[in-house]
Amino acid sequence: MIPDDKLRAQLPHTLQQLDLPGLGELYRGKVRDNYSRGDRIVMVTTDRISAFDHVLGTIPFKGEVLSRLTAFWFDKVKDIAPTHIVEVPDPSVMVVKRAKALPIEIVIRGYVTGSLWRDYQAGKADYGISWPAGLRKDQRFDQPIITPSTKAEYGKHDEPIGEAEILKQGLVTPDVWKEATAVARRLFQRGQEWARTRGLILVDTKYEMGIADGKLVVIDEIHTPDSSRYWVADGYEERFARGEDQEMLDKENIRQWLIKEHGFSGHGTPPPLTDDVRVMLARKYVEVFEKLTGETFASEVGSVAARIERNLRATGHLA
Ligand SMILES: Nc1ncnc2c1ncn2[C@@H]1O[C@H](COP(=O)(O)OP(=O)(O)OP(=O)(O)O)[C@@H](O)[C@H]1O
Ligand SMILES: [Mg+2]
């Protein structure tokens, strides 16, 4: 486990953004700086953290954790479906194949929790699914459930959408939808099985897929703590039986901090992150990395931007 001193020492060196116009045309997402050129995207995972669609600041080593976990998982699932990954020139960077992204995100859930639990309780859970009565918070489903959402344009919130509506609106063809959901189920099963061997529960996750060279490919990030919920497996049953919250190693930690300490749930100006909370969150990210991979996270303290630039030059991505 990485010492807090090291996480604290990295605070002034985090990657807020990477300005390297020589890499191509920039699209800055909430977390990634994406440089496209031709059919390739140099996808730089910065240390930015977002919650409730606001970028709040940076977390030491977060970009590296997310990028390395995505590369780790893509390797684990490469027999299930093609993925967009081409090359990893730096621990925080992936060069990927550009795809035409499907206009929906495939959310798949093994448990009823989070926003779905809130909707279910309020009798508002829809997705064209007939929800069983009497579910309890954090209860496991017999079969994982797919709750898709639209991929909203910049500045808008993603909206829940059911399968019938996706097909009616022609957002994807029935064939692509069938294949995409089948792939999502296989990926999720693989993810859950692996997580379980590492003492974690992969609770739910979100996949993005696209079409490249006429084929369905898995794009974006997968099974990261930003796109997924992870709980500690040990003690799940007891906590569930007692109605207690689960032990979380995912983005829910920042949401809880914002809500409980600052009453912030997306409206108005978010509170500034204190260094203590930045270190606390860094510890969670590193912890989930170490648990999932079984590796020790041993990155050096220092400028992430300088390291990336060096590695991109060495690998010929930057002149
Ligand atoms: N292979 C790919 N081809 C095309 N687009 C991709 C590919 N992989 C990921 N993307 C897109 O690149 C972007 C990654 O940046 P990031 O995750 O920071 O954005 P975001 O904040 O999640 O989304 P946005 O700001 O676009 O709503 C996302 O819009 C994602 O959909
Ligand atoms: Mg994203």
CSV table of C-alpha atoms and ligand atoms in Angstrom, one decimal:
chain,number,residue,atom,x,y,z
A,1,MET,CA,0.0,0.0,0.0
A,2,ILE,CA,1.4,3.3,-1.1
A,3,PRO,CA,2.2,5.7,1.9
A,4,ASP,CA,0.1,8.8,2.3
A,5,ASP,CA,3.3,10.9,2.2
A,6,LYS,CA,3.8,9.9,-1.3
A,7,LEU,CA,0.3,10.7,-2.4
A,8,ARG,CA,0.6,14.1,-0.6
A,9,ALA,CA,4.0,14.7,-2.3
A,10,GLN,CA,2.3,14.2,-5.7
A,11,LEU,CA,-0.4,16.9,-5.1
A,12,PRO,CA,1.5,19.7,-6.8
A,13,HIS,CA,2.5,17.5,-9.8
A,14,THR,CA,-1.0,16.1,-10.9
A,15,LEU,CA,-2.1,16.4,-14.5
A,16,GLN,CA,-4.8,19.0,-14.9
A,17,GLN,CA,-4.7,19.1,-18.7
A,18,LEU,CA,-2.2,18.3,-21.4
A,19,ASP,CA,-1.6,20.9,-24.1
A,20,LEU,CA,0.3,19.3,-27.0
A,21,PRO,CA,-1.4,20.6,-30.2
A,22,GLY,CA,1.2,18.6,-32.2
A,23,LEU,CA,-0.8,15.4,-31.2
A,24,GLY,CA,-3.8,16.3,-33.4
A,25,GLU,CA,-7.2,17.8,-32.9
A,26,LEU,CA,-8.2,18.2,-29.2
A,27,TYR,CA,-11.5,17.1,-27.7
A,28,ARG,CA,-11.4,17.7,-24.0
A,29,GLY,CA,-13.8,15.5,-22.1
A,30,LYS,CA,-14.4,15.8,-18.4
A,31,VAL,CA,-11.6,13.4,-17.6
A,32,ARG,CA,-9.7,12.6,-20.8
A,33,ASP,CA,-7.9,14.9,-23.2
A,34,ASN,CA,-8.4,13.2,-26.6
A,35,TYR,CA,-6.2,14.1,-29.6
A,36,SER,CA,-7.4,12.7,-32.9
A,37,ARG,CA,-5.5,12.4,-36.1
A,38,GLY,CA,-6.8,10.2,-38.9
A,39,ASP,CA,-8.3,7.0,-37.5
A,40,ARG,CA,-6.3,7.2,-34.3
A,41,ILE,CA,-7.0,8.9,-31.0
A,42,VAL,CA,-4.3,9.6,-28.4
A,43,MET,CA,-6.3,9.4,-25.3
A,44,VAL,CA,-4.7,11.0,-22.3
A,45,THR,CA,-6.3,10.2,-19.0
A,46,THR,CA,-5.7,13.3,-16.8
A,47,ASP,CA,-5.9,13.4,-13.0
A,48,ARG,CA,-9.2,15.3,-13.2
A,49,ILE,CA,-12.1,14.0,-11.1
A,50,SER,CA,-15.7,14.8,-12.0
A,51,ALA,CA,-18.9,14.2,-10.0
A,52,PHE,CA,-22.4,15.1,-10.9
A,53,ASP,CA,-21.1,16.3,-14.2
A,54,HIS,CA,-18.8,18.9,-12.6
A,55,VAL,CA,-15.0,18.8,-12.8
A,56,LEU,CA,-13.8,19.3,-9.2
A,57,GLY,CA,-10.0,19.2,-9.3
A,58,THR,CA,-7.3,16.6,-9.6
A,59,ILE,CA,-6.4,13.5,-7.6
A,60,PRO,CA,-2.8,12.2,-7.4
A,61,PHE,CA,-2.1,9.3,-9.8
A,62,LYS,CA,-5.7,9.0,-10.8
A,63,GLY,CA,-5.1,9.2,-14.5
A,64,GLU,CA,-2.5,6.5,-14.4
A,65,VAL,CA,-4.7,4.2,-12.3
A,66,LEU,CA,-7.6,4.5,-14.7
A,67,SER,CA,-5.5,4.1,-17.9
A,68,ARG,CA,-3.6,1.2,-16.6
A,69,LEU,CA,-6.7,-0.5,-15.3
A,70,THR,CA,-8.4,-0.1,-18.7
A,71,ALA,CA,-5.4,-1.6,-20.4
A,72,PHE,CA,-5.4,-4.4,-17.8
A,73,TRP,CA,-9.0,-5.2,-18.4
A,74,PHE,CA,-8.9,-4.9,-22.2
A,75,ASP,CA,-6.3,-7.6,-22.1
A,76,LYS,CA,-8.4,-9.8,-19.9
A,77,VAL,CA,-11.4,-9.6,-22.3
A,78,LYS,CA,-9.8,-9.5,-25.7
A,79,ASP,CA,-11.2,-13.0,-26.6
A,80,ILE,CA,-14.8,-11.7,-26.0
A,81,ALA,CA,-14.8,-8.8,-28.4
A,82,PRO,CA,-12.4,-6.5,-30.3
A,83,THR,CA,-11.4,-3.4,-28.3
A,84,HIS,CA,-10.1,-0.1,-29.5
A,85,ILE,CA,-6.7,-0.3,-27.9
A,86,VAL,CA,-3.7,-0.1,-30.2
A,87,GLU,CA,-0.7,0.9,-28.0
A,88,VAL,CA,0.2,2.1,-24.5
A,89,PRO,CA,3.0,4.7,-24.9
A,90,ASP,CA,2.7,5.9,-21.3
A,91,PRO,CA,1.0,4.6,-18.2
A,92,SER,CA,-1.6,7.5,-18.5
A,93,VAL,CA,-2.0,7.3,-22.3
A,94,MET,CA,-3.7,4.9,-24.7
A,95,VAL,CA,-3.5,5.1,-28.5
A,96,VAL,CA,-6.9,3.9,-29.7
A,97,LYS,CA,-8.7,3.2,-33.0
A,98,ARG,CA,-11.3,5.8,-33.6
A,99,ALA,CA,-14.8,4.4,-33.9
A,100,LYS,CA,-18.2,5.7,-34.6
A,101,ALA,CA,-19.6,5.6,-31.1
A,102,LEU,CA,-23.1,4.2,-30.6
A,103,PRO,CA,-25.3,7.0,-29.2
A,104,ILE,CA,-26.1,5.0,-26.1
A,105,GLU,CA,-24.2,3.7,-23.1
A,106,ILE,CA,-24.8,0.2,-22.0
A,107,VAL,CA,-25.1,0.2,-18.2
A,108,ILE,CA,-25.3,-3.3,-16.7
A,109,ARG,CA,-26.1,-3.9,-13.1
A,110,GLY,CA,-25.7,-7.0,-10.8
A,111,TYR,CA,-27.3,-5.3,-7.8
A,112,VAL,CA,-30.0,-2.7,-7.1
A,113,THR,CA,-28.2,0.3,-5.7
A,114,GLY,CA,-27.4,3.9,-6.4
A,115,SER,CA,-29.7,5.8,-8.8
A,116,LEU,CA,-31.6,2.7,-9.7
A,117,TRP,CA,-32.4,2.1,-6.1
A,118,ARG,CA,-33.6,5.6,-5.7
A,119,ASP,CA,-35.8,5.3,-8.8
A,120,TYR,CA,-37.1,1.9,-7.7
A,121,GLN,CA,-38.0,3.2,-4.3
A,122,ALA,CA,-39.8,6.2,-5.8
A,123,GLY,CA,-41.6,3.8,-8.1
A,124,LYS,CA,-39.9,5.5,-11.1
A,125,ALA,CA,-37.6,2.8,-12.3
A,126,ASP,CA,-38.7,2.1,-15.9
A,127,TYR,CA,-36.5,1.0,-18.9
A,128,GLY,CA,-39.5,-1.0,-20.0
A,129,ILE,CA,-38.7,-3.6,-17.4
A,130,SER,CA,-41.3,-5.0,-15.0
A,131,TRP,CA,-39.5,-4.6,-11.7
A,132,PRO,CA,-40.2,-7.2,-9.1
A,133,ALA,CA,-41.8,-6.0,-5.8
A,134,GLY,CA,-40.0,-6.0,-2.5
A,135,LEU,CA,-36.4,-5.5,-3.6
A,136,ARG,CA,-34.1,-4.3,-0.9
A,137,LYS,CA,-31.2,-1.8,-1.2
A,138,ASP,CA,-28.0,-3.5,-2.5
A,139,GLN,CA,-29.8,-6.7,-3.3
A,140,ARG,CA,-28.3,-8.9,-6.0
A,141,PHE,CA,-30.3,-9.6,-9.1
A,142,ASP,CA,-30.6,-13.2,-10.2
A,143,GLN,CA,-29.5,-12.1,-13.7
A,144,PRO,CA,-27.6,-8.8,-14.4
A,145,ILE,CA,-30.0,-6.1,-15.7
A,146,ILE,CA,-29.2,-3.7,-18.6
A,147,THR,CA,-30.4,-0.1,-18.0
A,148,PRO,CA,-29.2,1.9,-21.0
A,149,SER,CA,-28.8,5.6,-21.1
A,150,THR,CA,-28.5,8.1,-24.0
A,151,LYS,CA,-25.0,9.5,-24.6
A,152,ALA,CA,-25.9,13.2,-24.2
A,153,GLU,CA,-24.2,16.0,-26.0
A,154,TYR,CA,-21.8,18.2,-24.1
A,155,GLY,CA,-23.3,19.9,-21.1
A,156,LYS,CA,-26.4,17.8,-21.0
A,157,HIS,CA,-27.1,14.9,-18.7
A,158,ASP,CA,-27.4,11.3,-19.9
A,159,GLU,CA,-31.0,10.1,-19.8
A,160,PRO,CA,-32.3,6.6,-19.0
A,161,ILE,CA,-33.8,4.9,-22.0
A,162,GLY,CA,-35.4,1.5,-22.5
A,163,GLU,CA,-34.7,-1.1,-25.2
A,164,ALA,CA,-38.0,-0.6,-27.0
A,165,GLU,CA,-37.4,3.1,-27.3
A,166,ILE,CA,-33.8,2.7,-28.5
A,167,LEU,CA,-35.1,0.5,-31.3
A,168,LYS,CA,-38.1,2.6,-32.1
A,169,GLN,CA,-36.0,5.7,-32.4
A,170,GLY,CA,-33.6,3.8,-34.5
A,171,LEU,CA,-30.6,4.8,-32.4
A,172,VAL,CA,-29.0,1.4,-33.2
A,173,THR,CA,-30.2,-1.4,-35.5
A,174,PRO,CA,-31.8,-4.5,-33.9
A,175,ASP,CA,-28.8,-6.6,-34.9
A,176,VAL,CA,-26.2,-4.2,-33.4
A,177,TRP,CA,-28.3,-3.9,-30.3
A,178,LYS,CA,-28.5,-7.7,-29.9
A,179,GLU,CA,-24.7,-8.1,-30.4
A,180,ALA,CA,-23.8,-5.1,-28.1
A,181,THR,CA,-25.9,-6.4,-25.2
A,182,ALA,CA,-24.7,-9.9,-25.6
A,183,VAL,CA,-21.1,-8.6,-25.5
A,184,ALA,CA,-21.9,-6.5,-22.5
A,185,ARG,CA,-23.2,-9.5,-20.6
A,186,ARG,CA,-20.1,-11.5,-21.4
A,187,LEU,CA,-17.8,-8.7,-20.4
A,188,PHE,CA,-19.6,-8.1,-17.2
A,189,GLN,CA,-19.6,-11.8,-16.3
A,190,ARG,CA,-15.8,-11.9,-16.9
A,191,GLY,CA,-15.4,-8.8,-14.9
A,192,GLN,CA,-17.4,-10.1,-12.0
A,193,GLU,CA,-15.6,-13.4,-11.9
A,194,TRP,CA,-12.2,-11.8,-11.9
A,195,ALA,CA,-13.1,-9.2,-9.3
A,196,ARG,CA,-14.5,-12.0,-7.1
A,197,THR,CA,-11.1,-13.8,-7.1
A,198,ARG,CA,-9.6,-10.6,-5.9
A,199,GLY,CA,-12.0,-10.0,-3.0
A,200,LEU,CA,-14.1,-7.5,-4.8
A,201,ILE,CA,-17.6,-7.3,-6.2
A,202,LEU,CA,-18.1,-5.7,-9.5
A,203,VAL,CA,-21.5,-4.2,-8.8
A,204,ASP,CA,-22.3,-2.4,-12.0
A,205,THR,CA,-20.6,-0.8,-14.9
A,206,LYS,CA,-21.0,1.2,-18.1
A,207,TYR,CA,-19.8,0.2,-21.5
A,208,GLU,CA,-19.4,2.3,-24.6
A,209,MET,CA,-19.2,0.6,-27.9
A,210,GLY,CA,-18.7,1.8,-31.5
A,211,ILE,CA,-18.3,0.6,-35.0
A,212,ALA,CA,-14.9,0.5,-36.7
A,213,ASP,CA,-14.3,-1.2,-40.0
A,214,GLY,CA,-17.8,-2.4,-40.0
A,215,LYS,CA,-17.3,-4.3,-36.7
A,216,LEU,CA,-18.6,-3.7,-33.2
A,217,VAL,CA,-15.7,-2.7,-30.9
A,218,VAL,CA,-15.5,-1.9,-27.2
A,219,ILE,CA,-14.3,1.7,-26.8
A,220,ASP,CA,-13.6,4.2,-24.0
A,221,GLU,CA,-12.6,2.8,-20.6
A,222,ILE,CA,-13.7,-0.5,-19.0
A,223,HIS,CA,-14.3,-1.7,-15.4
A,224,THR,CA,-12.5,1.3,-13.9
A,225,PRO,CA,-13.6,2.8,-10.6
A,226,ASP,CA,-15.0,5.8,-12.6
A,227,SER,CA,-17.2,3.7,-14.8
A,228,SER,CA,-18.1,1.0,-12.3
A,229,ARG,CA,-19.1,0.4,-8.7
A,230,TYR,CA,-16.8,-1.9,-6.7
A,231,TRP,CA,-17.6,-3.2,-3.2
A,232,VAL,CA,-15.5,-5.2,-0.8
A,233,ALA,CA,-16.8,-8.8,-1.0
A,234,ASP,CA,-15.9,-9.7,2.5
A,235,GLY,CA,-18.8,-8.9,4.7
A,236,TYR,CA,-21.3,-8.1,1.9
A,237,GLU,CA,-23.9,-10.5,3.2
A,238,GLU,CA,-23.7,-9.2,6.8
A,239,ARG,CA,-23.9,-5.6,5.8
A,240,PHE,CA,-26.8,-6.3,3.5
A,241,ALA,CA,-28.6,-8.3,6.2
A,242,ARG,CA,-28.1,-5.4,8.7
A,243,GLY,CA,-29.2,-2.8,6.1
A,244,GLU,CA,-25.8,-1.1,6.3
A,245,ASP,CA,-24.0,0.7,3.5
A,246,GLN,CA,-21.4,-1.4,1.6
A,247,GLU,CA,-17.7,-0.7,1.7
A,248,MET,CA,-17.1,1.2,-1.6
A,249,LEU,CA,-14.0,1.6,-3.7
A,250,ASP,CA,-15.4,3.7,-6.5
A,251,LYS,CA,-16.6,7.2,-7.4
A,252,GLU,CA,-19.4,7.0,-4.8
A,253,ASN,CA,-16.8,8.1,-2.2
A,254,ILE,CA,-16.5,11.6,-3.8
A,255,ARG,CA,-20.3,11.8,-4.2
A,256,GLN,CA,-20.8,11.0,-0.5
A,257,TRP,CA,-18.2,13.5,0.5
A,258,LEU,CA,-19.9,16.2,-1.5
A,259,ILE,CA,-23.4,15.4,-0.3
A,260,LYS,CA,-22.6,14.7,3.4
A,261,GLU,CA,-20.0,17.3,4.1
A,262,HIS,CA,-21.2,20.0,1.7
A,263,GLY,CA,-24.8,19.4,0.8
A,264,PHE,CA,-23.7,19.5,-2.9
A,265,SER,CA,-25.5,17.2,-5.3
A,266,GLY,CA,-24.9,19.0,-8.6
A,267,HIS,CA,-26.6,22.3,-8.3
A,268,GLY,CA,-24.6,25.6,-7.9
A,269,THR,CA,-20.9,25.8,-7.5
A,270,PRO,CA,-19.1,22.7,-6.2
A,271,PRO,CA,-17.0,23.1,-3.0
A,272,PRO,CA,-13.2,23.1,-3.5
A,273,LEU,CA,-11.5,19.8,-2.7
A,274,THR,CA,-9.2,19.9,0.3
A,275,ASP,CA,-5.8,18.3,0.1
A,276,ASP,CA,-6.9,15.8,2.7
A,277,VAL,CA,-9.9,14.6,0.6
A,278,ARG,CA,-7.7,14.5,-2.5
A,279,VAL,CA,-5.2,12.2,-0.6
A,280,MET,CA,-8.1,10.1,0.7
A,281,LEU,CA,-9.5,9.6,-2.8
A,282,ALA,CA,-6.1,8.9,-4.2
A,283,ARG,CA,-5.7,6.1,-1.7
A,284,LYS,CA,-9.0,4.6,-2.8
A,285,TYR,CA,-8.0,4.7,-6.5
A,286,VAL,CA,-4.6,3.1,-5.7
A,287,GLU,CA,-6.3,0.5,-3.5
A,288,VAL,CA,-8.7,-0.7,-6.1
A,289,PHE,CA,-5.8,-0.8,-8.6
A,290,GLU,CA,-3.7,-3.0,-6.3
A,291,LYS,CA,-6.6,-5.2,-5.3
A,292,LEU,CA,-7.7,-5.9,-8.9
A,293,THR,CA,-4.2,-6.4,-10.5
A,294,GLY,CA,-2.4,-7.9,-7.5
A,295,GLU,CA,0.4,-5.5,-8.3
A,296,THR,CA,2.0,-2.9,-6.1
A,297,PHE,CA,1.4,0.6,-7.4
A,298,ALA,CA,4.9,2.0,-7.6
A,299,SER,CA,4.8,5.2,-9.7
A,300,GLU,CA,7.3,7.9,-9.0
A,301,VAL,CA,6.4,11.3,-7.6
A,302,GLY,CA,6.9,14.0,-10.3
A,303,SER,CA,5.4,15.9,-13.2
A,304,VAL,CA,3.0,13.7,-15.1
A,305,ALA,CA,2.9,16.1,-18.0
A,306,ALA,CA,6.7,16.0,-18.5
A,307,ARG,CA,6.7,12.2,-18.3
A,308,ILE,CA,3.9,11.9,-20.9
A,309,GLU,CA,5.6,14.3,-23.3
A,310,ARG,CA,8.9,12.4,-23.0
A,311,ASN,CA,7.2,9.1,-23.6
A,312,LEU,CA,5.2,10.3,-26.6
A,313,ARG,CA,8.4,11.7,-28.2
A,314,ALA,CA,10.3,8.4,-27.5
A,315,THR,CA,7.5,6.4,-29.2
A,316,GLY,CA,7.3,8.7,-32.2
A,317,HIS,CA,3.8,10.1,-31.5
A,318,LEU,CA,5.2,13.6,-31.1
A,319,ALA,CA,7.8,15.2,-33.3
B,1,LIG,N1,-12.4,4.6,-29.8
B,1,LIG,C1,-13.1,5.7,-29.7
B,1,LIG,N2,-13.6,6.4,-30.8
B,1,LIG,C2,-14.3,7.5,-30.7
B,1,LIG,N3,-14.6,8.1,-29.5
B,1,LIG,C3,-14.2,7.5,-28.4
B,1,LIG,C4,-13.5,6.3,-28.4
B,1,LIG,N4,-13.2,5.9,-27.1
B,1,LIG,C5,-13.8,6.9,-26.3
B,1,LIG,N5,-14.4,7.8,-27.0
B,1,LIG,C6,-15.0,9.1,-26.5
B,1,LIG,O1,-13.9,9.9,-26.1
B,1,LIG,C7,-14.3,10.7,-24.9
B,1,LIG,C8,-13.4,10.4,-23.7
B,1,LIG,O2,-13.3,11.5,-22.9
B,1,LIG,P1,-14.0,11.6,-21.5
B,1,LIG,O3,-14.3,10.2,-20.9
B,1,LIG,O4,-13.2,12.6,-20.6
B,1,LIG,O5,-15.3,12.3,-21.9
B,1,LIG,P2,-16.6,12.3,-20.9
B,1,LIG,O6,-16.5,13.5,-20.1
B,1,LIG,O7,-16.9,11.0,-20.4
B,1,LIG,O8,-17.7,12.6,-22.0
B,1,LIG,P3,-18.2,13.9,-22.7
B,1,LIG,O9,-17.5,15.1,-22.1
B,1,LIG,O10,-17.9,13.6,-24.1
B,1,LIG,O11,-19.7,13.8,-22.3
B,1,LIG,C9,-15.8,10.3,-24.6
B,1,LIG,O12,-16.6,11.2,-25.3
B,1,LIG,C10,-15.9,8.9,-25.3
B,1,LIG,O13,-17.2,8.6,-25.7
B,2,MG,MG,-16.1,9.3,-20.1
